[in-house]
Coordinates of C-alpha atoms and ligand atoms in Angstrom, one line a residue:
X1 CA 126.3 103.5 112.0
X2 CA 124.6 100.6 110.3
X3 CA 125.5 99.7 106.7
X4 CA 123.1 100.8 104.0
X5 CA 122.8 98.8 101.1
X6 CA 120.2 98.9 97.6
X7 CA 118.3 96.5 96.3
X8 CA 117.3 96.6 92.5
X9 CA 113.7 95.4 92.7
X10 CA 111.7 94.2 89.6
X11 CA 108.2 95.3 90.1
X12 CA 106.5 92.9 87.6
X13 CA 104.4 94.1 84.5
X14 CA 101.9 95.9 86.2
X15 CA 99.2 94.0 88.3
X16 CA 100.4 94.2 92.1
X17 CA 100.6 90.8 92.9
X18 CA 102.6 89.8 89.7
X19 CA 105.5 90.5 92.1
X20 CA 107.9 88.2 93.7
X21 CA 107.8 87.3 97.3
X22 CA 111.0 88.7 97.6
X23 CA 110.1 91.8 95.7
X24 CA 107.4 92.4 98.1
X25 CA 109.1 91.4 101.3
X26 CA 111.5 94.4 100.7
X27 CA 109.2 96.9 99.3
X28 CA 107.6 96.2 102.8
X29 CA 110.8 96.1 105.1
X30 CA 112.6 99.4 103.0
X31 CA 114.2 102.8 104.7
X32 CA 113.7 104.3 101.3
X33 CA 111.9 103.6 97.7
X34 CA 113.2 104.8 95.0
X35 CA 110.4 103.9 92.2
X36 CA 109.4 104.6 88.1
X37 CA 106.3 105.8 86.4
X38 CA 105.2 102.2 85.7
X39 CA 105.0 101.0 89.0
X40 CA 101.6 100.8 89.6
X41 CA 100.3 102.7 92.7
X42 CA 99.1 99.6 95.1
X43 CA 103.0 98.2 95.6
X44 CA 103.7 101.6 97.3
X45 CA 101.2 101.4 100.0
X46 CA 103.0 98.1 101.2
X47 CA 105.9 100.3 102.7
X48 CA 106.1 100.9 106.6
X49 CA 104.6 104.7 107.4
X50 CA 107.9 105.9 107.9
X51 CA 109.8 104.8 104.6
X52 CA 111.1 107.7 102.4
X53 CA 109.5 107.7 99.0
X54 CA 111.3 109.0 96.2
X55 CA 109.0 109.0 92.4
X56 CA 112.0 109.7 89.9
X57 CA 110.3 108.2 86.7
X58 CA 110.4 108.9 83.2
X59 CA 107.6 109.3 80.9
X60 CA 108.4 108.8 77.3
X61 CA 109.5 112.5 75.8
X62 CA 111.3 113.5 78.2
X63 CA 113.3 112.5 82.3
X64 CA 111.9 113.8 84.7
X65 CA 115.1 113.4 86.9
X66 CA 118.5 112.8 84.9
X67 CA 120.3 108.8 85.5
X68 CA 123.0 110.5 87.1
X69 CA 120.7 111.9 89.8
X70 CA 119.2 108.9 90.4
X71 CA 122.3 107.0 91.1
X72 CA 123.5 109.8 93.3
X73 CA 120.4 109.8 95.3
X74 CA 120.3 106.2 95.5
X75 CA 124.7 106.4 96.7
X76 CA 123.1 109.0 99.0
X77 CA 120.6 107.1 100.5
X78 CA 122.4 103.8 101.0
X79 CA 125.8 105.8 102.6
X80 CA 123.1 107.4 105.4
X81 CA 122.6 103.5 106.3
X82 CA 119.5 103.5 104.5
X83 CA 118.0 100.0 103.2
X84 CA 116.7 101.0 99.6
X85 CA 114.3 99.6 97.2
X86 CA 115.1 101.1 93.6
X87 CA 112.0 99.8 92.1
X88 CA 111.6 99.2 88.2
X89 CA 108.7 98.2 86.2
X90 CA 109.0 95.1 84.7
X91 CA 112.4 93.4 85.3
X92 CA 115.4 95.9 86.2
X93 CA 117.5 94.1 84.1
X94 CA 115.9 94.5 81.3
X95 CA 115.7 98.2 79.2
X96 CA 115.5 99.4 83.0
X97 CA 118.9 101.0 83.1
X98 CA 119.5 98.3 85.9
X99 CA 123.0 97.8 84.6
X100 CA 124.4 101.5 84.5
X101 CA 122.6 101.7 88.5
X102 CA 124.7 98.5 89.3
X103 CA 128.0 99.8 88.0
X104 CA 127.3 103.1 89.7
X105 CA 126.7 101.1 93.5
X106 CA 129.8 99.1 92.7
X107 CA 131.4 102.1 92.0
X108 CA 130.8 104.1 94.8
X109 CA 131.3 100.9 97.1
X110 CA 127.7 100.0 97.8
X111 CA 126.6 96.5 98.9
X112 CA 123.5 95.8 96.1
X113 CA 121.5 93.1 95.2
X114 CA 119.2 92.0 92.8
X115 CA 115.5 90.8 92.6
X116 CA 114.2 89.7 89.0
X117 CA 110.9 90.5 88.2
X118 CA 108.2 89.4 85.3
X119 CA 109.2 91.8 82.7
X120 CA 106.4 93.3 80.7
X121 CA 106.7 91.3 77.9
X122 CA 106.4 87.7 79.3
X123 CA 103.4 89.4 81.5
X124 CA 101.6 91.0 78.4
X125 CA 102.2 87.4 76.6
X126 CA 100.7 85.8 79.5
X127 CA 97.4 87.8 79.5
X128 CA 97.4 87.8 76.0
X129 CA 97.2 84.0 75.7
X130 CA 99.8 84.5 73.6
X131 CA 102.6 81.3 73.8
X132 CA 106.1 83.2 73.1
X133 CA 107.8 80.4 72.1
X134 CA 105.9 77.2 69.9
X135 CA 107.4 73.9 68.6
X136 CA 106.2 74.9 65.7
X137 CA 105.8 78.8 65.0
X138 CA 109.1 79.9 67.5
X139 CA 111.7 78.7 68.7
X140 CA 113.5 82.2 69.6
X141 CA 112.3 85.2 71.4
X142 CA 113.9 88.6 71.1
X143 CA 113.4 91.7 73.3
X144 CA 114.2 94.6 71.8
X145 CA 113.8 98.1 72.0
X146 CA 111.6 100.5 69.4
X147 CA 112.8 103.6 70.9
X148 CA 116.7 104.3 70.8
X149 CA 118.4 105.9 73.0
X150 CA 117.9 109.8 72.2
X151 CA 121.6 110.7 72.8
X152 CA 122.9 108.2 70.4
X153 CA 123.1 109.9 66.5
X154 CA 123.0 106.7 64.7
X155 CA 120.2 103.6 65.1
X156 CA 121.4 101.0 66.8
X157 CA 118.8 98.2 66.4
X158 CA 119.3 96.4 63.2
X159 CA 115.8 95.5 62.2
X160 CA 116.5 94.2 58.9
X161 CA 119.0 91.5 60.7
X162 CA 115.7 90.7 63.6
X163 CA 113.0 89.9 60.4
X164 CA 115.4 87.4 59.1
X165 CA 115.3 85.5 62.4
X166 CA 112.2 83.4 62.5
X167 CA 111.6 84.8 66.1
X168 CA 108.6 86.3 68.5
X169 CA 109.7 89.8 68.6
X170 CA 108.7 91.5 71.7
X171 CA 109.0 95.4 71.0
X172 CA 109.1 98.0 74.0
X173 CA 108.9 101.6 73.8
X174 CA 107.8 101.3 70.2
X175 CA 104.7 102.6 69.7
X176 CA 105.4 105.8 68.6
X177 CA 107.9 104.3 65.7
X178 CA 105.7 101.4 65.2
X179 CA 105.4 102.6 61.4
X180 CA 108.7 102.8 61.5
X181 CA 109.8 99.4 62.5
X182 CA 107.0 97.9 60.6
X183 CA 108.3 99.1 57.5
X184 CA 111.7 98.3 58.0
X185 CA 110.1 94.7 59.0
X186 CA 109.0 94.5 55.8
X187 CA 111.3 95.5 53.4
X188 CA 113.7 92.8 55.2
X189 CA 111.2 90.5 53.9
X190 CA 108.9 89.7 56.8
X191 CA 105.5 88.4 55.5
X192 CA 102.7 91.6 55.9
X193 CA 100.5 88.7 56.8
X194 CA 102.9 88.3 59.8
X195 CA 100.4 88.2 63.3
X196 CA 101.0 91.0 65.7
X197 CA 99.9 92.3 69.2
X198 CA 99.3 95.9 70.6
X199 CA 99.4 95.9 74.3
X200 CA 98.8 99.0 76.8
X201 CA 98.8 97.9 80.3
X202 CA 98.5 94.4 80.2
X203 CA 97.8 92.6 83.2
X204 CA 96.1 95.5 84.8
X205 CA 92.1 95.6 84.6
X206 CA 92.5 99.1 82.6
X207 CA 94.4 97.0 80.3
X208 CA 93.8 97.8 76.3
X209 CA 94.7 95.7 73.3
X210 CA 94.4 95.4 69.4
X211 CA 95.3 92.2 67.1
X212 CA 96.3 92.8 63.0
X213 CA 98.7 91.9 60.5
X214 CA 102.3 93.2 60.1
X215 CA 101.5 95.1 56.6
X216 CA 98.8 97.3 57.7
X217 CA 99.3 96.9 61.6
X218 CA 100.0 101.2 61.8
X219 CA 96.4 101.5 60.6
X220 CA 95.0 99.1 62.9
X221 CA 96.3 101.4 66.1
X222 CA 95.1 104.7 65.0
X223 CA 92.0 102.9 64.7
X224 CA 91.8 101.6 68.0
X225 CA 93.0 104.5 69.7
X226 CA 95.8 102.7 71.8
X227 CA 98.4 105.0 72.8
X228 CA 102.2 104.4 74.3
X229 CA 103.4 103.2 76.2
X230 CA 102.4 100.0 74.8
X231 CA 104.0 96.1 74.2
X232 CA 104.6 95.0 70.7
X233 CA 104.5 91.3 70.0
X234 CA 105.4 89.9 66.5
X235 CA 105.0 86.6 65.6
X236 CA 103.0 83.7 64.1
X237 CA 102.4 82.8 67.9
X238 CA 100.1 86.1 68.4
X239 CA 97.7 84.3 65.8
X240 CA 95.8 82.3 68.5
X241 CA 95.5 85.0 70.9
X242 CA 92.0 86.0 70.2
X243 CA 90.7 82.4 71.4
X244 CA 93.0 82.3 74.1
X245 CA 92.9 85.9 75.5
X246 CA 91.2 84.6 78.9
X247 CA 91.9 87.9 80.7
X248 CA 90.0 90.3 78.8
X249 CA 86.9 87.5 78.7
X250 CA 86.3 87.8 82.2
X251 CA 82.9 89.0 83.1
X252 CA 83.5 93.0 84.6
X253 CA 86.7 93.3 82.5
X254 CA 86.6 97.1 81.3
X255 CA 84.5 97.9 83.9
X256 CA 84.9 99.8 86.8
X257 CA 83.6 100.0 90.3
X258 CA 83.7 102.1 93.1
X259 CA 83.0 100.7 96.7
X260 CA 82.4 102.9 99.4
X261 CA 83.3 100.2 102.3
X262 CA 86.0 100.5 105.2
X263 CA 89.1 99.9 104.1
X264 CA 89.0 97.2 106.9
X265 CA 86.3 95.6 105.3
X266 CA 86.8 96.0 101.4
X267 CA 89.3 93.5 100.8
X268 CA 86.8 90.9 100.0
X269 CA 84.7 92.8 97.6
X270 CA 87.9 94.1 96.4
X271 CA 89.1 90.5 95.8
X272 CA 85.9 89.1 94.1
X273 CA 85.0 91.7 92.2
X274 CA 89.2 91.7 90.7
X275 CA 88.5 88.1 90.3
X276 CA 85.9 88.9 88.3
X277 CA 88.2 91.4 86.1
X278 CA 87.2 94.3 87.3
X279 CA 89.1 98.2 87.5
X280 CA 88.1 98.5 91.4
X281 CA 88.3 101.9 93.1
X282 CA 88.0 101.6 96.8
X283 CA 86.8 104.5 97.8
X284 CA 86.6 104.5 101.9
X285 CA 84.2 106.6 103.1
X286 CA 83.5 105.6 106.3
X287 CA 86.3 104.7 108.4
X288 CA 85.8 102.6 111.7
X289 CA 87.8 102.1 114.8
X290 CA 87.4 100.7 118.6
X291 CA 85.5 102.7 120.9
X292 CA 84.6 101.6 123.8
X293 CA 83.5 102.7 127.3
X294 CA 85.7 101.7 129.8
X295 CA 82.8 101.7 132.6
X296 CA 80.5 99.8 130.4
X297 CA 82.9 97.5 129.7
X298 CA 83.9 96.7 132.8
X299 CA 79.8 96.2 133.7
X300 CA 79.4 94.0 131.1
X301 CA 82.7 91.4 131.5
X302 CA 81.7 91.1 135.5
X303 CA 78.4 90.0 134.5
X304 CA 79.7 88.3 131.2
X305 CA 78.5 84.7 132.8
X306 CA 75.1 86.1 133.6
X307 CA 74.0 86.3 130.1
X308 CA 71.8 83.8 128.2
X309 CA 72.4 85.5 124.7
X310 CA 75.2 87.4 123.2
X311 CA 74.1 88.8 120.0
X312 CA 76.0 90.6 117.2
X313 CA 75.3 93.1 114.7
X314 CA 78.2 93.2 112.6
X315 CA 81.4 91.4 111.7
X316 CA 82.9 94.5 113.2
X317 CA 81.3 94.6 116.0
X318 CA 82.9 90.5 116.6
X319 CA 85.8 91.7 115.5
X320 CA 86.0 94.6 118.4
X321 CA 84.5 92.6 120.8
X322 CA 86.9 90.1 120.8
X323 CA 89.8 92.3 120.8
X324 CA 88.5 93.4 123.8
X325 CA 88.1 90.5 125.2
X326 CA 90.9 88.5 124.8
X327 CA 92.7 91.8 126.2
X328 CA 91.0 90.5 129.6
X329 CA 90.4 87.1 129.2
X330 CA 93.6 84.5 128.0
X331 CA 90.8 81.3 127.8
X332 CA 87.8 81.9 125.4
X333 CA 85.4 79.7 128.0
X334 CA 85.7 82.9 130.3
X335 CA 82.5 83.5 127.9
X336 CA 80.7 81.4 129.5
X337 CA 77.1 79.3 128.5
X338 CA 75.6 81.6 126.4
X339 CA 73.8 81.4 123.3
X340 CA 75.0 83.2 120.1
X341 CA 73.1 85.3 117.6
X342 CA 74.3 86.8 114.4
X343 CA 73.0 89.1 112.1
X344 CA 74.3 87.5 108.8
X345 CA 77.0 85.1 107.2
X346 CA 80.1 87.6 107.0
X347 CA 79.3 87.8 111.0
X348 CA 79.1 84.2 111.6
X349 CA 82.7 83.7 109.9
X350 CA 83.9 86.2 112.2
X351 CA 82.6 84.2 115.5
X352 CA 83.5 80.9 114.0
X353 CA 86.9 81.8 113.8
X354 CA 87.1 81.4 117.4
X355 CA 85.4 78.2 117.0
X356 CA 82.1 79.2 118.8
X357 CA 78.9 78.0 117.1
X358 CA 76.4 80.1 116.1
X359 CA 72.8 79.0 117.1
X360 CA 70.3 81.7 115.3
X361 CA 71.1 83.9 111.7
X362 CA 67.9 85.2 110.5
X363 CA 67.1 84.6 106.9
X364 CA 67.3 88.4 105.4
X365 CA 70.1 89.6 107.3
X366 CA 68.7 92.9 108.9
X367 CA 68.7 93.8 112.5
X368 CA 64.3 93.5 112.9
X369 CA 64.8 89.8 111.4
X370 CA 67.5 88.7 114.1
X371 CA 65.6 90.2 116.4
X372 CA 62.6 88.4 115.1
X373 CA 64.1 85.1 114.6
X374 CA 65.5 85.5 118.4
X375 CA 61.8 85.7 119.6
X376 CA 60.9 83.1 117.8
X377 CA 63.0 80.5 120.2
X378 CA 60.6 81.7 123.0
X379 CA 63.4 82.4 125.6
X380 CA 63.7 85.6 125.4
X381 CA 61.0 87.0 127.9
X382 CA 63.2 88.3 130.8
X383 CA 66.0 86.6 129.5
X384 CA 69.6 89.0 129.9
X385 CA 70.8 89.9 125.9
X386 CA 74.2 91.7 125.5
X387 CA 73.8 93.1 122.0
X388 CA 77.4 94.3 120.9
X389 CA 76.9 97.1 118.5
X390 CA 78.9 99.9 116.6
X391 CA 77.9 103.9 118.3
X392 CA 74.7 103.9 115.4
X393 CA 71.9 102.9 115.7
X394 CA 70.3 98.9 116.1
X395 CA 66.8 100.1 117.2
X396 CA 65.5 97.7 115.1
X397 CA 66.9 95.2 117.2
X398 CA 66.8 95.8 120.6
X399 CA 63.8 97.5 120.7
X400 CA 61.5 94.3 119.3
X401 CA 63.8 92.6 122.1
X402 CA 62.2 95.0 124.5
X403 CA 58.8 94.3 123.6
X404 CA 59.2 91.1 124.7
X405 CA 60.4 91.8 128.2
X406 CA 64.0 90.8 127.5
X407 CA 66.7 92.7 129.1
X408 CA 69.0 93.8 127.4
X409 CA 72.3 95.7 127.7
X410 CA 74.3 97.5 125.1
X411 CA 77.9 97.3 124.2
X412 CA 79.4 99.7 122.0
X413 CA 82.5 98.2 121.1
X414 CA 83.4 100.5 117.7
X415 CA 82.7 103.5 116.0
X416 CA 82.1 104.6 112.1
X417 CA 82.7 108.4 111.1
X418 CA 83.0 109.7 107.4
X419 CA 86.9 110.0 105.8
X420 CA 88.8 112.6 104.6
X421 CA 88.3 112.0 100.6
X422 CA 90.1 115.6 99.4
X423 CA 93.9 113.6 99.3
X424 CA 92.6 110.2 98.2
X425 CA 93.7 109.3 94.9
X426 CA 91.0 106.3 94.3
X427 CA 88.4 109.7 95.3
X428 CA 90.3 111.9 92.4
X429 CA 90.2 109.4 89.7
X430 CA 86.5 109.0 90.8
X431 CA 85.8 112.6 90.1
X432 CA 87.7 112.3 86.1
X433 CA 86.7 109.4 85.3
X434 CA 83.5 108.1 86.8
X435 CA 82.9 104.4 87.3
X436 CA 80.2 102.3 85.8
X437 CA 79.0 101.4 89.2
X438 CA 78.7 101.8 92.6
X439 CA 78.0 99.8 95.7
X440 CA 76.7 100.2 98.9
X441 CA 76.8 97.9 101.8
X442 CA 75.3 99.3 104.6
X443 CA 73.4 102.9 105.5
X444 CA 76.8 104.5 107.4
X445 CA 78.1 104.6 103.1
X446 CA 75.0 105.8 102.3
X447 CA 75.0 108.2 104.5
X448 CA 78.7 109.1 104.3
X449 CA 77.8 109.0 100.4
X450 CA 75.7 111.9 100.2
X451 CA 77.9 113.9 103.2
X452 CA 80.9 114.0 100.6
X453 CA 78.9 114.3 97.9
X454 CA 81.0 117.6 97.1
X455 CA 84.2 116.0 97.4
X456 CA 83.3 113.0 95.2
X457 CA 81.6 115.5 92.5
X458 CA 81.9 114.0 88.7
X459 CA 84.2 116.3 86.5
X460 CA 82.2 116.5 83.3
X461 CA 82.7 113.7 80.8
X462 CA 82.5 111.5 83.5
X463 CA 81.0 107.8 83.7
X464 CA 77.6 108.5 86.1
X465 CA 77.5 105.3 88.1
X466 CA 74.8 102.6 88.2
X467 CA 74.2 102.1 92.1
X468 CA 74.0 99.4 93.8
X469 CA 72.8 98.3 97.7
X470 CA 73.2 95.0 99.5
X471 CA 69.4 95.1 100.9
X472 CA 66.2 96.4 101.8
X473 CA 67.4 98.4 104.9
X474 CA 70.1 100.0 102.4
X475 CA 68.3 100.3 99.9
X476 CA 65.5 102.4 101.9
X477 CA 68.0 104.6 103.5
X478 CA 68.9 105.0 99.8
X479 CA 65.5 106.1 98.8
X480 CA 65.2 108.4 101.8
X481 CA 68.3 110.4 101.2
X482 CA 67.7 110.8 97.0
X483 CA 70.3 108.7 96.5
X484 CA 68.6 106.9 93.1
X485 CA 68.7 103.1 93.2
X486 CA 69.8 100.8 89.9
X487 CA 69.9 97.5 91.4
X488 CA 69.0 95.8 94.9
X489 CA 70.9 92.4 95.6
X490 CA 68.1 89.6 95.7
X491 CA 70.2 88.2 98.7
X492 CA 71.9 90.4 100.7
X493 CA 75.3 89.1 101.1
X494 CA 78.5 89.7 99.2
X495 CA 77.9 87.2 96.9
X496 CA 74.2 88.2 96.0
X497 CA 75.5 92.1 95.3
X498 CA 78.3 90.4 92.8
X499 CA 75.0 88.8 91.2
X500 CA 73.5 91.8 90.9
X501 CA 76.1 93.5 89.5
X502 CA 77.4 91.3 86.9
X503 CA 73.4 91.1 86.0
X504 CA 72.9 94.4 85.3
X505 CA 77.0 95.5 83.6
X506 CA 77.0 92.3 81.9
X507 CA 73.5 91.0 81.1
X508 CA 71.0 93.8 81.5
Ligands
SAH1 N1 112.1 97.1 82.8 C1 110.8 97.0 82.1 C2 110.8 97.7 80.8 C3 110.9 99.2 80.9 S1 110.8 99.9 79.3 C4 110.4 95.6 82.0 O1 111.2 94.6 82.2 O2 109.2 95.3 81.6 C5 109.1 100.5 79.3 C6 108.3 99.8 78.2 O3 107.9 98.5 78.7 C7 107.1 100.5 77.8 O4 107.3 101.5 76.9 C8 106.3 99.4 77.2 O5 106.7 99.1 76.0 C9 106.7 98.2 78.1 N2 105.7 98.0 79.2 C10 106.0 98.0 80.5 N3 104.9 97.7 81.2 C11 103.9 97.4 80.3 C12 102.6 96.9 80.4 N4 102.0 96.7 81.6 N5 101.9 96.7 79.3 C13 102.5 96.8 78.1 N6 103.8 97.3 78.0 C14 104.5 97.5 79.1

């Protein structure tokens, strides 16, 4: 029987890739996860399929499942040979009950070890802007926690002892007392003029923050509405952070929206529009996969040298087609002499990744304009086209093509059919919450869109989203299906709907 053994894994502050390499290595190679309420959903999709997940967290008020449970299950785990990732918010180390887990291990004979993470308040100080330590405002830092340990009768954190220290206090778990501590703060003798910060979520784009002064800091949060669980950062250092608070000055900071690619294809968006400080929901609505005809393909690699123009639709349809390829072909000349054609950009990167050069993209980047821009080389009357294409439709393509006397075969190389929303979660926070926009990429989302229109229903209250297409073709597939249209990207790439969006969020 193999060994088990646990690893004590610091998930960072919030933001998934605040982690550590090592952090995410594991999370990724695990058995089992054993994680907390602060761990922020994204780390847990990283496991393999068949790794046993485990949510044992706390919320403040009350534990969900008692520390001795924990460490029994975690004993458990590791003594069936299991390789486990207990992950923590934060650091584990610190207020994570990390210590008590690592006694427990050691106890019961279990091999552990243990991966720091960026606890919460060096990542809130970080988005913040907020230096903790200054040559000359701080030369100390204290962590310290607001909320004693329920079980204990008398208060264990001397505050009175902390004011007198000419330190940045960093407070967690102290909302709740916050008027409390303030007001122990003071009548130690700290000044009420002292800077501090109120931090929910920091680092994550839902993140929600107020500045003030130490004396009347308790008003300050009711007015802003900031609730637990929270970071509380005291300190002439905090002063500065309004000028230097970079993360909540980025452009879609506060904002959310949904995209309704592939999850395939979303990263990109995903990434850009993060960049850009927004809450993204990826909401895949269409999902796509290889499908492909084992006759027809067959046809089309014996005549594969035959061909004076390959042409593709899609960076999917590259993506398939090479897949498919290379499963008969080891040498990428087996293409042979012919010219390439590509609908758009994202589709050229694709075919230039196999370092084949890309003779024709059409300025708008629909399907009539390639096939446009391909009769305008006058060499397609009876010339022999293989258009690779996804199973719908690219009549606006071939059929131009036609016209002109080319011939041209068809190769279906992949296939797009709507997803199963009802167990998503980014589809449920959708439905409560809303998003301040939405954007759609190609007409298989619109259509796919208004299929689930039922399962993507707002919940009243709800943000109604501004919408948002990539181009003329989506945009009229839009129209067609009473899907109402905010804003159409002048150019339609990526880059052009990011344009549009930030124009009409940011600067309307
Ligand atoms: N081990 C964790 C701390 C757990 S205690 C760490 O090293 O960070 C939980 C407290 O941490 C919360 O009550 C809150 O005060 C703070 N906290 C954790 N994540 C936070 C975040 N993203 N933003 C603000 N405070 C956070």
């Amino acid at each position: 029987m193999s060994v088990g053994m646990v690893y004590l894994v610091g998930a960072g502050p919030g933001a998934s890739d605040l982690v550590t390499v090592r952090g995410k290595e594991l999370i990724e190679r695990c058995d089992a996860l054993v994680y907390d309420y602060l761990v922020y959903d994204e780390l847990l999709t990283w496991t393999k399929r068949s790794c046993e997940k485990t949510y044992v967290g706390k919320r403040s008020g009350y534990h969900s499942k008692p520390q001795e449970d924990i460490e029994k299950l975690l004993i458990k785990l590791a003594k069936d040979g299991k390789m486990v990732v207990r992950l923590k918010g934060g650091d584990p180390f610190v207020f994570g009950r990390g210590g008590e887990e690592a006694d427990a291990l050691l106890d019961a004979g279990i091999t552990f070890e243990i991966v720091p993470g960026v606890t919460a308040s060096v990542g809130t100080a970080a988005s913040m802007g907020i230096p903790l330590t200054h040559r000359n405002d701080s030369s100390a830092v204290v962590l310290v926690t607001g909320h004693e340990d329920p079980e204990k009768s008398e208060t264990a954190v001397n505050w009175d002892h902390y004011a007198k220290l000419d330190a940045t206090l960093c407070i967690y778990m102290g909302l709740t007392k916050l008027d409390y501590i303030s007001s122990e703060l003071l009548k130690a003798g700290m000044d009420p003029e002292t800077s501090v910060a109120i931090v929910r979520w920091a680092t994550l784009p839902t993140q929600e923050s107020c500045i003030g002064k130490l004396g009347t800091i308790s008003k300050t949060v009711i007015e802003s509405g900031i609730k637990p669980p929270a970071m509380i950062i005291i300190g002439e250092v905090v002063r500065d952070a309004p000028k230097h608070s970079w993360f909540e000055q980025k452009p879609l900071f506060g904002k959310r929206i949904a995209i309704t690619r592939t999850r395939q294809q979303s990263s990109e968006l995903m990434h850009r529009l993060h960049q850009l400080g927004a809450d993204v929901l990826e909401l895949p609505l269409i999902k796509v996969s290889a499908a492909v005809d084992e006759q027809v393909k067959k046809d089309v690699f014996f005549e594969l040298g035959s061909y004076d123009w390959i042409v593709f639709s899609s960076p999917n349809g590259v993506r398939y087609f090479f897949k498919e390829f290379f499963s008969e072909y080891k040498d990428v000349r087996s293409m042979g002499f012919m010219r390439i054609a590509a609908v758009g950009p994202a589709t050229v990167k694709e075919i230039e990744q196999f370092h084949l050069e890309v003779e024709i993209m059409p300025e708008k980047h629909t399907g009539a304009d390639l096939a446009e821009a391909l009769i305008g080389t006058d060499s397609i009357e009876h010339s022999k086209v293989l258009v690779v294409k996804g199973n719908l439709g690219s009549d606006d393509l071939i059929k131009p093509l036609e016209e002109k006397w080319a011939i041209v075969d068809r190769f279906e190389v992949y296939k797009t059919e709507a997803s199963d929303l009802s167990e998503n979660a980014a589809a449920e926070k959708f439905r409560q919450l809303g998003a301040h926009g939405i954007t759609f990429t190609s007409g298989s989302t619109v259509r796919s869109f208004v299929k689930q229109a039922k399962a993507l229903q707002l919940e009243e209250g709800a943000e109604t989203p501004k919408t948002f297409s990539i181009g003329p073709v989506t945009s009229k597939l839009m129209k067609e299906m009473h899907v109402p249209l905010v804003r159409e990207a002048k150019e339609s790439t990526l880059d052009g709907l990011i344009v549009a969006i930030v124009e009409e969020l940011v600067h309307p």
